mmCIF file of C-alpha atoms and ligand atoms in Angstrom:
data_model
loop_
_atom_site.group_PDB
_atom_site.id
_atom_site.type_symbol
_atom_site.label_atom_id
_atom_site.label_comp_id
_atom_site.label_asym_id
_atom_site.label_seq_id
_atom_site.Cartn_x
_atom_site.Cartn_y
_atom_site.Cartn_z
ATOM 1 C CA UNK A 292 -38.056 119.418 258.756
ATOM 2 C CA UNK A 293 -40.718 120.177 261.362
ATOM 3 C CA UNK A 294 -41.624 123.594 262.321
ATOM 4 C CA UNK A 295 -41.842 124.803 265.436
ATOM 5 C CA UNK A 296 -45.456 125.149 266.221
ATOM 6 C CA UNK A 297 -45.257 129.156 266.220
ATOM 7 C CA UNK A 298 -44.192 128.847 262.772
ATOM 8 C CA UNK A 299 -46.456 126.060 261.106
ATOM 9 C CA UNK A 300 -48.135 127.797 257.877
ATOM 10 C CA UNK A 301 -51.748 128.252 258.594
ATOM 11 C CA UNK A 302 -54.207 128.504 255.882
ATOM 12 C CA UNK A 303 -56.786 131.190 256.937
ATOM 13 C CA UNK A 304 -59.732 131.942 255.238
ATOM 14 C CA UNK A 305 -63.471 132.744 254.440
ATOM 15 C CA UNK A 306 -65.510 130.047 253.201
ATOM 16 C CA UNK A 307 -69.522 131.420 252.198
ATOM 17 C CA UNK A 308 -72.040 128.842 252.495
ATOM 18 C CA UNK A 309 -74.928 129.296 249.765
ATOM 19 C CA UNK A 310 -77.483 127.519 249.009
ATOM 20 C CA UNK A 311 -81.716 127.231 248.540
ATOM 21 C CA UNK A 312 -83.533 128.291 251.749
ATOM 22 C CA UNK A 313 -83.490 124.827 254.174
ATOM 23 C CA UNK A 314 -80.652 122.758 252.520
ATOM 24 C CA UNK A 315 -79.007 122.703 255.693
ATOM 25 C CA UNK A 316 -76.380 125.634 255.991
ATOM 26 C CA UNK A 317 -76.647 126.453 259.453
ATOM 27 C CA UNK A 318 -76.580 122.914 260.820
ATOM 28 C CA UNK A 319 -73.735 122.485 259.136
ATOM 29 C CA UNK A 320 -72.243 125.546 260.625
ATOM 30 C CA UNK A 321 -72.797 124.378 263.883
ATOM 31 C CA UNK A 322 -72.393 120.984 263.152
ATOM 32 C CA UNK A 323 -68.544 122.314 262.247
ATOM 33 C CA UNK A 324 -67.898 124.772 265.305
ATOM 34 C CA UNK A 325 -69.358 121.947 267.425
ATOM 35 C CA UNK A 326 -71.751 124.527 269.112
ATOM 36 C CA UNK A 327 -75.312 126.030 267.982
ATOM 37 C CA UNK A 328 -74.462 129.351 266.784
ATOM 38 C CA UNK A 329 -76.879 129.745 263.681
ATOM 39 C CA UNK A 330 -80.445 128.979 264.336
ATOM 40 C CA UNK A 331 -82.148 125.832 262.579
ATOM 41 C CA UNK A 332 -85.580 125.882 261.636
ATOM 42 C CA UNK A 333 -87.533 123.399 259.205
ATOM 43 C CA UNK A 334 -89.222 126.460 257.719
ATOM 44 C CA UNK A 335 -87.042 128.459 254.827
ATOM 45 C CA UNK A 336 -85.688 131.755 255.518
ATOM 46 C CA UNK A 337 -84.315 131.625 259.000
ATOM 47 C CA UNK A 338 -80.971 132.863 258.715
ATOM 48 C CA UNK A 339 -81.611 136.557 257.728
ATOM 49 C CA UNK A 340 -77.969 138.286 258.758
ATOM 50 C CA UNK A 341 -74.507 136.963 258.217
ATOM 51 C CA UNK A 342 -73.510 134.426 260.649
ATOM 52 C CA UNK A 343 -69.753 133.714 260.891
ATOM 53 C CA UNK A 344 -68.721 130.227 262.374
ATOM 54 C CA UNK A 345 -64.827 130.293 262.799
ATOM 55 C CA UNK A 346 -63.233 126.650 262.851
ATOM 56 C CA UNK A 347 -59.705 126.495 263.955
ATOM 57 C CA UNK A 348 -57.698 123.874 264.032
ATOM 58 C CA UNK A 349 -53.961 123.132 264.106
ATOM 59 C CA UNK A 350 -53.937 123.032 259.840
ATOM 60 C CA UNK A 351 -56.741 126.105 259.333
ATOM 61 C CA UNK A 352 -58.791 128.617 260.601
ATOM 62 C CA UNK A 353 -61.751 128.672 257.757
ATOM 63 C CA UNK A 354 -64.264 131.332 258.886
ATOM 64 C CA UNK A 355 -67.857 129.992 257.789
ATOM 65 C CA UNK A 356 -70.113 132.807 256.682
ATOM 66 C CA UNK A 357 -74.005 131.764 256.481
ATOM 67 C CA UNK A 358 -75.145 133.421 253.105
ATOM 68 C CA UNK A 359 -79.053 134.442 254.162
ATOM 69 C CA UNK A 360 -81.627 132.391 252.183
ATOM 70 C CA UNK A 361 -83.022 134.362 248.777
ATOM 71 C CA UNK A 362 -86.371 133.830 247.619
ATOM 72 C CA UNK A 363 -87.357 134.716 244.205
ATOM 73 C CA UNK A 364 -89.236 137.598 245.197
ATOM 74 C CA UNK A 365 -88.965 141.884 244.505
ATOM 75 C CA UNK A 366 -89.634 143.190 247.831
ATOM 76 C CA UNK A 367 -87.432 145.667 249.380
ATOM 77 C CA UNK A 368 -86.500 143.204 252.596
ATOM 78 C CA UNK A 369 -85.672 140.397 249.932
ATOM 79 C CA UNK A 370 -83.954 143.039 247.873
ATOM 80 C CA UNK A 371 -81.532 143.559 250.892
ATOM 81 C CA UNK A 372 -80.618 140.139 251.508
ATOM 82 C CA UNK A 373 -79.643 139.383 247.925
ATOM 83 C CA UNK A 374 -77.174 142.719 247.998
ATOM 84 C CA UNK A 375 -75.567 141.149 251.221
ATOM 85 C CA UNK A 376 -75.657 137.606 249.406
ATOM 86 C CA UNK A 377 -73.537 138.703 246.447
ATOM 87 C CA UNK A 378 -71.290 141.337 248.840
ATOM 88 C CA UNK A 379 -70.402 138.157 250.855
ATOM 89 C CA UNK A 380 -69.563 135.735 247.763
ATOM 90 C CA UNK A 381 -67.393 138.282 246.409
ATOM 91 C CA UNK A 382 -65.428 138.828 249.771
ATOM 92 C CA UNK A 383 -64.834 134.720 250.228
ATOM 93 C CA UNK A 384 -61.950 132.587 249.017
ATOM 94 C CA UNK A 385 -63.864 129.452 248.557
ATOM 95 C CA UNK A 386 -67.840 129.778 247.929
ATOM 96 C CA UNK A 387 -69.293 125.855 248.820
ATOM 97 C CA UNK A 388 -72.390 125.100 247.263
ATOM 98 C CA UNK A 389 -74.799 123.229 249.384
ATOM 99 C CA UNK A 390 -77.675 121.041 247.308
ATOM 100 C CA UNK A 391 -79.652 118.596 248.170
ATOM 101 C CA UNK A 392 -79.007 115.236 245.922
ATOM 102 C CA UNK A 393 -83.056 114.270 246.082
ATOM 103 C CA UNK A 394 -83.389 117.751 244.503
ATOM 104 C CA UNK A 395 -80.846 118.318 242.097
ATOM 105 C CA UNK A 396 -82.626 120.656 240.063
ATOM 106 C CA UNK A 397 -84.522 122.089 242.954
ATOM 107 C CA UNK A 398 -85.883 125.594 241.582
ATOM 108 C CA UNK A 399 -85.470 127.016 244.711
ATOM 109 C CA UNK A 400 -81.827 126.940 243.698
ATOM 110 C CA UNK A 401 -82.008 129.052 241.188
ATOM 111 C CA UNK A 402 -81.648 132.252 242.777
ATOM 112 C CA UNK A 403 -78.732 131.293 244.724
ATOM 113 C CA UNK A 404 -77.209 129.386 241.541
ATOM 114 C CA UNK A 405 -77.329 132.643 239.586
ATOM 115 C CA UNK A 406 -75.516 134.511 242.218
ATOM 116 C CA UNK A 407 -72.752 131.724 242.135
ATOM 117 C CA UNK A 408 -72.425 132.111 238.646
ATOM 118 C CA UNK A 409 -71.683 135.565 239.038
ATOM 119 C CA UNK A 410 -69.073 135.422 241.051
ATOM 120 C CA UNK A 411 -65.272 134.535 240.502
ATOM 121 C CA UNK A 412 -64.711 133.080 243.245
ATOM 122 C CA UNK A 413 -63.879 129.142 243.111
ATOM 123 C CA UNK A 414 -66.987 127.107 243.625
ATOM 124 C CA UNK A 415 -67.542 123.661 245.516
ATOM 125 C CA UNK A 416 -70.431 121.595 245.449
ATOM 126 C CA UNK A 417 -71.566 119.794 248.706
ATOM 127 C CA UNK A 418 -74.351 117.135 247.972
ATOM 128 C CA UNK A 419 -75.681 117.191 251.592
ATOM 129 C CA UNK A 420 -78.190 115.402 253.897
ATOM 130 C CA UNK A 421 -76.835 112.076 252.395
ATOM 131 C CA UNK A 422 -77.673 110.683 255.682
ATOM 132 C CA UNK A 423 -81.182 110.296 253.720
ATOM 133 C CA UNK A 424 -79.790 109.577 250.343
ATOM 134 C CA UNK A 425 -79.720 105.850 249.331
ATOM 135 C CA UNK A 426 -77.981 105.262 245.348
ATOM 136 C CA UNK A 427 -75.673 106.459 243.145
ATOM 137 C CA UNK A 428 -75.053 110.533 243.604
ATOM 138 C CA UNK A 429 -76.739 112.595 240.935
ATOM 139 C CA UNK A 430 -73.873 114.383 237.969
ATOM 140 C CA UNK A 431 -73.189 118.001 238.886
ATOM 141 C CA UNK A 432 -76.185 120.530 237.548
ATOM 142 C CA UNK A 433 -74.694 122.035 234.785
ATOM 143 C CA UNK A 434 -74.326 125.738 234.889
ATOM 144 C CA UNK A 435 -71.874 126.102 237.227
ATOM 145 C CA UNK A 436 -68.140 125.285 237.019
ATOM 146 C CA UNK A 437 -67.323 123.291 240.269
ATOM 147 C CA UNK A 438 -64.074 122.985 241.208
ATOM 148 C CA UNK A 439 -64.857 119.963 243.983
ATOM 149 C CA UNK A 440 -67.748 118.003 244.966
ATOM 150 C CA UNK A 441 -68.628 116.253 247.910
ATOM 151 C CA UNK A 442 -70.973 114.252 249.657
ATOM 152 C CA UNK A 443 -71.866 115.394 253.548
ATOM 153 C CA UNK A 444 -74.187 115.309 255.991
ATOM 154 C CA UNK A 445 -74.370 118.348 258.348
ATOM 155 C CA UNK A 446 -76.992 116.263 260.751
ATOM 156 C CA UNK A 447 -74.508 113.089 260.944
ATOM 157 C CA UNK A 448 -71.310 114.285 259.963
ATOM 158 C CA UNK A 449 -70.374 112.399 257.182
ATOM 159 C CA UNK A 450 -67.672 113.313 254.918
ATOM 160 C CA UNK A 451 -66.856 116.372 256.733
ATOM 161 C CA UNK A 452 -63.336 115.207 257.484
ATOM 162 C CA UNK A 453 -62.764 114.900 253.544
ATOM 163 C CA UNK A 454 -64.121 118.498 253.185
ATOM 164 C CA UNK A 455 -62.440 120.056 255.950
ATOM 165 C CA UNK A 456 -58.810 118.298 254.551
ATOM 166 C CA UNK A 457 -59.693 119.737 251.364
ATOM 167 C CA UNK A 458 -60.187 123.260 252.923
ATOM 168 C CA UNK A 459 -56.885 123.490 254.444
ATOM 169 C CA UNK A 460 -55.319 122.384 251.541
ATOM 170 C CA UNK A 461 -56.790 125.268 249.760
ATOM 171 C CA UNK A 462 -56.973 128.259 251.190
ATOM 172 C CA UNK A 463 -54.336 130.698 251.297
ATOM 173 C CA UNK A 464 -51.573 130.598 253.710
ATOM 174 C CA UNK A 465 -51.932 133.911 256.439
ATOM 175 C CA UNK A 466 -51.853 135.145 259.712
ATOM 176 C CA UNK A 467 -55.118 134.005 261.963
ATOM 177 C CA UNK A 468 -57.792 136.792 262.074
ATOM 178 C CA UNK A 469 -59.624 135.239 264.915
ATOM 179 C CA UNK A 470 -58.749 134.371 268.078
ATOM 180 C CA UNK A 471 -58.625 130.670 268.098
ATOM 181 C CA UNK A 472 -61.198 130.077 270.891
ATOM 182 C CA UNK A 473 -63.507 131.961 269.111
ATOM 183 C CA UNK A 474 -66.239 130.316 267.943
ATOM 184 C CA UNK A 475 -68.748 133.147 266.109
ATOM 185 C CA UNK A 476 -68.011 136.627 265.450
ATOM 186 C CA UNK A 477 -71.346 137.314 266.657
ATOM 187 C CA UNK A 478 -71.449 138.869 269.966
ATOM 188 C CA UNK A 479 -73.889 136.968 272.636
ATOM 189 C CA UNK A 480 -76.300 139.388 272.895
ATOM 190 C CA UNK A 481 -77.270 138.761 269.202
ATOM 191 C CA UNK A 482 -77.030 135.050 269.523
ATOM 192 C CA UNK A 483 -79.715 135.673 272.597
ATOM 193 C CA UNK A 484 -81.678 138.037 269.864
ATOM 194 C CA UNK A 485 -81.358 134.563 267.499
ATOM 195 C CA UNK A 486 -82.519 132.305 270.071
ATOM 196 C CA UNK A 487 -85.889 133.849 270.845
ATOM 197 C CA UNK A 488 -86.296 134.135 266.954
ATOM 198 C CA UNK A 489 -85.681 130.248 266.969
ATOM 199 C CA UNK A 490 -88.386 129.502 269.295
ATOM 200 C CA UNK A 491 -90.917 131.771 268.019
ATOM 201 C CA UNK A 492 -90.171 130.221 264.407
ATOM 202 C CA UNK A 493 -90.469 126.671 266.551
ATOM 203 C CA UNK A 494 -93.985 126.836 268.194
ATOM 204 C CA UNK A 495 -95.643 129.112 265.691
ATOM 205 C CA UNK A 496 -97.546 128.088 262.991
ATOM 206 C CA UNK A 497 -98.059 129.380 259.675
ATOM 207 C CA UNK A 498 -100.059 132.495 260.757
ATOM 208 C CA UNK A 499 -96.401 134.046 261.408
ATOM 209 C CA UNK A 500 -94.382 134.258 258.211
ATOM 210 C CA UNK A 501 -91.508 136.309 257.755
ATOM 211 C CA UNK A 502 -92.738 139.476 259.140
ATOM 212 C CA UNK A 503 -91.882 138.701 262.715
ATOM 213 C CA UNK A 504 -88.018 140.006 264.160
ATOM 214 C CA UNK A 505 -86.645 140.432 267.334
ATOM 215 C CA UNK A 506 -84.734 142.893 268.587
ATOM 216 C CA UNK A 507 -82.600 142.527 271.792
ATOM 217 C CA UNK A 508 -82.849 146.063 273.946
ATOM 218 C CA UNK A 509 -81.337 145.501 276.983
ATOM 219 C CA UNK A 510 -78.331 142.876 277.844
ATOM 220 C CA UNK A 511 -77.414 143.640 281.273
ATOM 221 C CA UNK A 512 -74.443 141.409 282.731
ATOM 222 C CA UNK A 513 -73.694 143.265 285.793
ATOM 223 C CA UNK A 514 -76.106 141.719 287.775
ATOM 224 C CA UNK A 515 -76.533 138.223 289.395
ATOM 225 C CA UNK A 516 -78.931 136.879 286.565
ATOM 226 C CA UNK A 517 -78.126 138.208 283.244
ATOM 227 C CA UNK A 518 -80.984 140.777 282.543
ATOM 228 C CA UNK A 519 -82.065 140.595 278.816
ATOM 229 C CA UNK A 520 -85.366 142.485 277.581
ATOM 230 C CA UNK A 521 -85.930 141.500 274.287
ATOM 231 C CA UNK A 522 -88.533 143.140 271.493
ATOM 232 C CA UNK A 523 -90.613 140.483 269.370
ATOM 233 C CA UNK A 524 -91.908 142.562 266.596
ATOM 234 C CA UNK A 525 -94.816 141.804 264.661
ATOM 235 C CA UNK A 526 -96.399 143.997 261.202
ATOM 236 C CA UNK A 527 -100.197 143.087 262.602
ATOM 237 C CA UNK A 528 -101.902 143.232 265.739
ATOM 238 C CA UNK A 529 -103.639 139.927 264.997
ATOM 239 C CA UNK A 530 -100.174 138.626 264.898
ATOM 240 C CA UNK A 531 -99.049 139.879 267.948
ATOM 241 C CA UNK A 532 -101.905 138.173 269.655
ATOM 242 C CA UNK A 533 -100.833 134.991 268.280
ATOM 243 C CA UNK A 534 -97.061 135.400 269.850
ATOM 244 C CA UNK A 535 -98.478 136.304 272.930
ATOM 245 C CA UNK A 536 -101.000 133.472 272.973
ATOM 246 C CA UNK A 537 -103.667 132.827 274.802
ATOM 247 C CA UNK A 538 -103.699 134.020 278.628
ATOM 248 C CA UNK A 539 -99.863 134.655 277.284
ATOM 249 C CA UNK A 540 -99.496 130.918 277.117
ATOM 250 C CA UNK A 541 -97.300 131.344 273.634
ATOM 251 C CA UNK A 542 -94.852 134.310 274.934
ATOM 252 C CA UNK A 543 -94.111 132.485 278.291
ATOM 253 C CA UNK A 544 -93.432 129.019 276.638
ATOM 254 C CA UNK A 545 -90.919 130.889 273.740
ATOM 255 C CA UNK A 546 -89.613 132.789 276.766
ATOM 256 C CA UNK A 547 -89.113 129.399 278.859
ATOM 257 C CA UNK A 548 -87.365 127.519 275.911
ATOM 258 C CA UNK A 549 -85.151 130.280 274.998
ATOM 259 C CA UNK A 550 -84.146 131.163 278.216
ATOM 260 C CA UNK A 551 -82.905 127.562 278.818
ATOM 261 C CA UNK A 552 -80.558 127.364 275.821
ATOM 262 C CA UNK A 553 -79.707 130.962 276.583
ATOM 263 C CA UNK A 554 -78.604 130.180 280.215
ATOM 264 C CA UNK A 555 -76.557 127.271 278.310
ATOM 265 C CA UNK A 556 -75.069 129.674 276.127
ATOM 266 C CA UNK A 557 -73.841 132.010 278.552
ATOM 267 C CA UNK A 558 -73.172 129.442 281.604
ATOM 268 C CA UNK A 559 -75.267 131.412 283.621
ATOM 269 C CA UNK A 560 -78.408 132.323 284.800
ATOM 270 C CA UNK A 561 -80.942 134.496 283.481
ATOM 271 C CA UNK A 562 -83.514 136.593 283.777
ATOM 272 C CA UNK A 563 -85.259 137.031 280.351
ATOM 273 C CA UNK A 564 -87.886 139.705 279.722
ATOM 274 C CA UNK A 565 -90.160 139.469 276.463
ATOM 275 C CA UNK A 566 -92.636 142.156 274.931
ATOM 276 C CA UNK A 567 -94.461 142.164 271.879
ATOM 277 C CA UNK A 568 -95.150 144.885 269.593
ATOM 278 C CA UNK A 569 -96.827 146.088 266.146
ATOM 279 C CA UNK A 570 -94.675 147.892 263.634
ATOM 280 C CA UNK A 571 -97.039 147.580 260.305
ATOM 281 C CA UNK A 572 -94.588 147.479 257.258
ATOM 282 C CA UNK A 573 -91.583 147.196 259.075
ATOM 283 C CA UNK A 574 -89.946 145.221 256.299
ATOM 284 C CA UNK A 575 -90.764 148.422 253.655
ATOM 285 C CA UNK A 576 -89.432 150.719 255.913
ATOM 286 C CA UNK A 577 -85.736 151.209 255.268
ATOM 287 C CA UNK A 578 -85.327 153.445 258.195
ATOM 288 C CA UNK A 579 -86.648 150.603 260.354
ATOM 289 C CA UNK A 580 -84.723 147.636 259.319
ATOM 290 C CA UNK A 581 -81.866 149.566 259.449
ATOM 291 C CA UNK A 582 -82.609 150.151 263.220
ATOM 292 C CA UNK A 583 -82.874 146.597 263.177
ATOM 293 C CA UNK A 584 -79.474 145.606 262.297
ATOM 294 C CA UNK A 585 -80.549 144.693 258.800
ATOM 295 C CA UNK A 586 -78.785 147.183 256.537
ATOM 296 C CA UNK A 587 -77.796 146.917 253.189
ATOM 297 C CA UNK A 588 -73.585 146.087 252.883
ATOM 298 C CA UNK A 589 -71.431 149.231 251.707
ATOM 299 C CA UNK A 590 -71.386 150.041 248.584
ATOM 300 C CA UNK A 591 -67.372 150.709 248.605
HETATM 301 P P1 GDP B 808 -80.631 126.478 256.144
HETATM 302 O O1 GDP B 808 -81.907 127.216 255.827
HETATM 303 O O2 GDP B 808 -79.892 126.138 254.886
HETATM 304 O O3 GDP B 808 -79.765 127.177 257.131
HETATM 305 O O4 GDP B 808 -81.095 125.078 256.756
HETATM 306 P P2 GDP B 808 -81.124 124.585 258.279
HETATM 307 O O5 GDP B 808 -79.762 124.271 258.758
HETATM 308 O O6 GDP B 808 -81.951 125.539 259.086
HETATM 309 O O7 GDP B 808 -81.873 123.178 258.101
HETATM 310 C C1 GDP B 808 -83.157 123.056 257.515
HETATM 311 C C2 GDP B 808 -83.770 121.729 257.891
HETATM 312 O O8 GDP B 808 -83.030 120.631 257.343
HETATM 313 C C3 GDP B 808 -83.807 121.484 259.400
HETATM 314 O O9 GDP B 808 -85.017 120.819 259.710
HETATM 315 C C4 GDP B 808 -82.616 120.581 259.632
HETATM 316 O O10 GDP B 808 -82.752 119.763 260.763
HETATM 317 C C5 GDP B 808 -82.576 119.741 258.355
HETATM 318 N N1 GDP B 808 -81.196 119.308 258.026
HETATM 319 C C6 GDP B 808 -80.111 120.087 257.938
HETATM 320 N N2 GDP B 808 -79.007 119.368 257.604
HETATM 321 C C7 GDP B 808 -79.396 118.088 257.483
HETATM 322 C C8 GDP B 808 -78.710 116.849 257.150
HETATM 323 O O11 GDP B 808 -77.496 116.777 256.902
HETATM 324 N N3 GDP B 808 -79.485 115.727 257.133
HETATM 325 C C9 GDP B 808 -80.814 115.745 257.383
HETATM 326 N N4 GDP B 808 -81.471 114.588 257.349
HETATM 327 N N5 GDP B 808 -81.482 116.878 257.715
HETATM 328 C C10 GDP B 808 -80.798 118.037 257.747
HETATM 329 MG MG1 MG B 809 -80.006 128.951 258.011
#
């Protein structure tokens, strides 16, 4: 018998992505929702907020949640996202493990790994970037219990039709929470906020690290050009200097390249505004990253 298409069982779901800093979650996110959504950077640590990527399709609609990169280290900001990290496994129906098969005992798992553990929550593991992998797969790291294991590549694509069958095989039958052409549960004026933060992680060097955010003040649509003023924030002067480059060289090519994917984003112009300025210690300052967006998840 064959449903009417109103009726056909969906499975609907959350699906977290962990994994060590740079294994390739958020390419694989967008790599899935076949648009950029969740910023890629070569350097660790990008993704600092949850990130949903919402794939529908006519078996599924598995919502993707990007759990932020944890380093092993005691400070209040890193404090915050290993709260969210463990809030978000415990909220998903499948948690996928993401590890890289040249590293199968990368250290840098550990953190992550221990959160897994942790949960009760079924666990997959994803072997991914195979696309650089030559030989036989390396056995599951013991440890964990997975349920599945692939092999994938987030950059090529490979075996993400066996994963995605597997997906709507396995999550649980409901009604769909998103609206099917939705691809992020992230508004645009974050994803603007995101793209700034990708360029700035793009062109600068190592003088940056972590201590640089960006915070999106104005999004104005009502006018011909979108109007966006966004605030790069910086904990030292010396580092502001280095966004702003010299003769503003650095700010103006960020603001160039992010404008451009931004426009792309939005299908329409825009006019994008940048300024740069010095809050020392944001990241120890509770009251600040919560003005930020970055709050720790309820305790209820
Ligand atoms: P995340 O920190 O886990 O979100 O990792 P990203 O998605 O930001 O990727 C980190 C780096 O790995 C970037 O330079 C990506 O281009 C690269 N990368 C991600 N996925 C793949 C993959 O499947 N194959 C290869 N070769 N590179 C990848
Ligand atoms: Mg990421």
């Amino acid at each position: 018998m064959t449903l009417p298409p109103e009726m056909t069982p969906l499975r609907v779901g959350y699906v977290a992505l962990a994994g060590a800093p740079n294994v390739g979650k958020s390419t694989l996110v967008n790599r899935l929702v076949g648009q950029k959504i969740s910023i890629v950077s070569p350097r660790p640590q990008t993704t600092r907020e949850r990130v949903c990527g919402i794939v529908t399709d006519e078996r599924m609609q598995a919502i993707l949640v990007d759990i932020p990169g944890i380093l092993a280290t005691g400070d209040r900001f890193n404090q915050i996202l290993v709260d969210v990290a463990a809030h978000e496994l415990a909220g998903c129906d499948i948690v996928l493990h993401l590890r890289d098969p040249r590293r199968p005992l990368d250290p840098a798992d550990e953190p992550v790994a221990d959160l897994i553990r942790r949960t009760r929550r079924p666990v997959w593991l994803a072997w991914n970037k195979i696309d650089q992998f030559d030989g036989p797969l390396p056995p599951a790291p013991p440890g964990i219990h997975y349920e599945q294991v692939f092999a994938i590549s987030g950059m090529d694509g490979r075996g993400l039709p066996e994963l995605m069958a597997a997906l709507a095989a396995a999550l649980p039958p409901g009604p769909l929470l998103f609206d099917p052409e939705q691809v992020s549960d992230r508004d645009l004026r974050f994803m603007a906020g995101e793209l700034v933060r990708e360029k700035l992680f793009l062109h600068l060097g190592q003088e940056i690290p972590y201590g640089t955010a960006v915070e999106v003040e104005e999004f104005n649509e009502a006018r011909e050009k979108t109007f966006i003023r966004a605030l790069i924030v910086t904990e030292r002067e010396a580092h502001k200097r280095i966004v702003i480059g010299a003769g503003g060289s650095m700010l103006k090519r960020v603001g160039q390249e992010a404008r451009v994917e931004i426009e792309e984003l939005l299908e329409r112009p825009v006019f994008l505004e940048l300024w740069v300025k010095v809050r020392p210690h944001w990241r120890r300052d509770e009251r600040q990253l919560r003005q930020m967006g970055l709050k720790p998840p309820d305790s209820n």
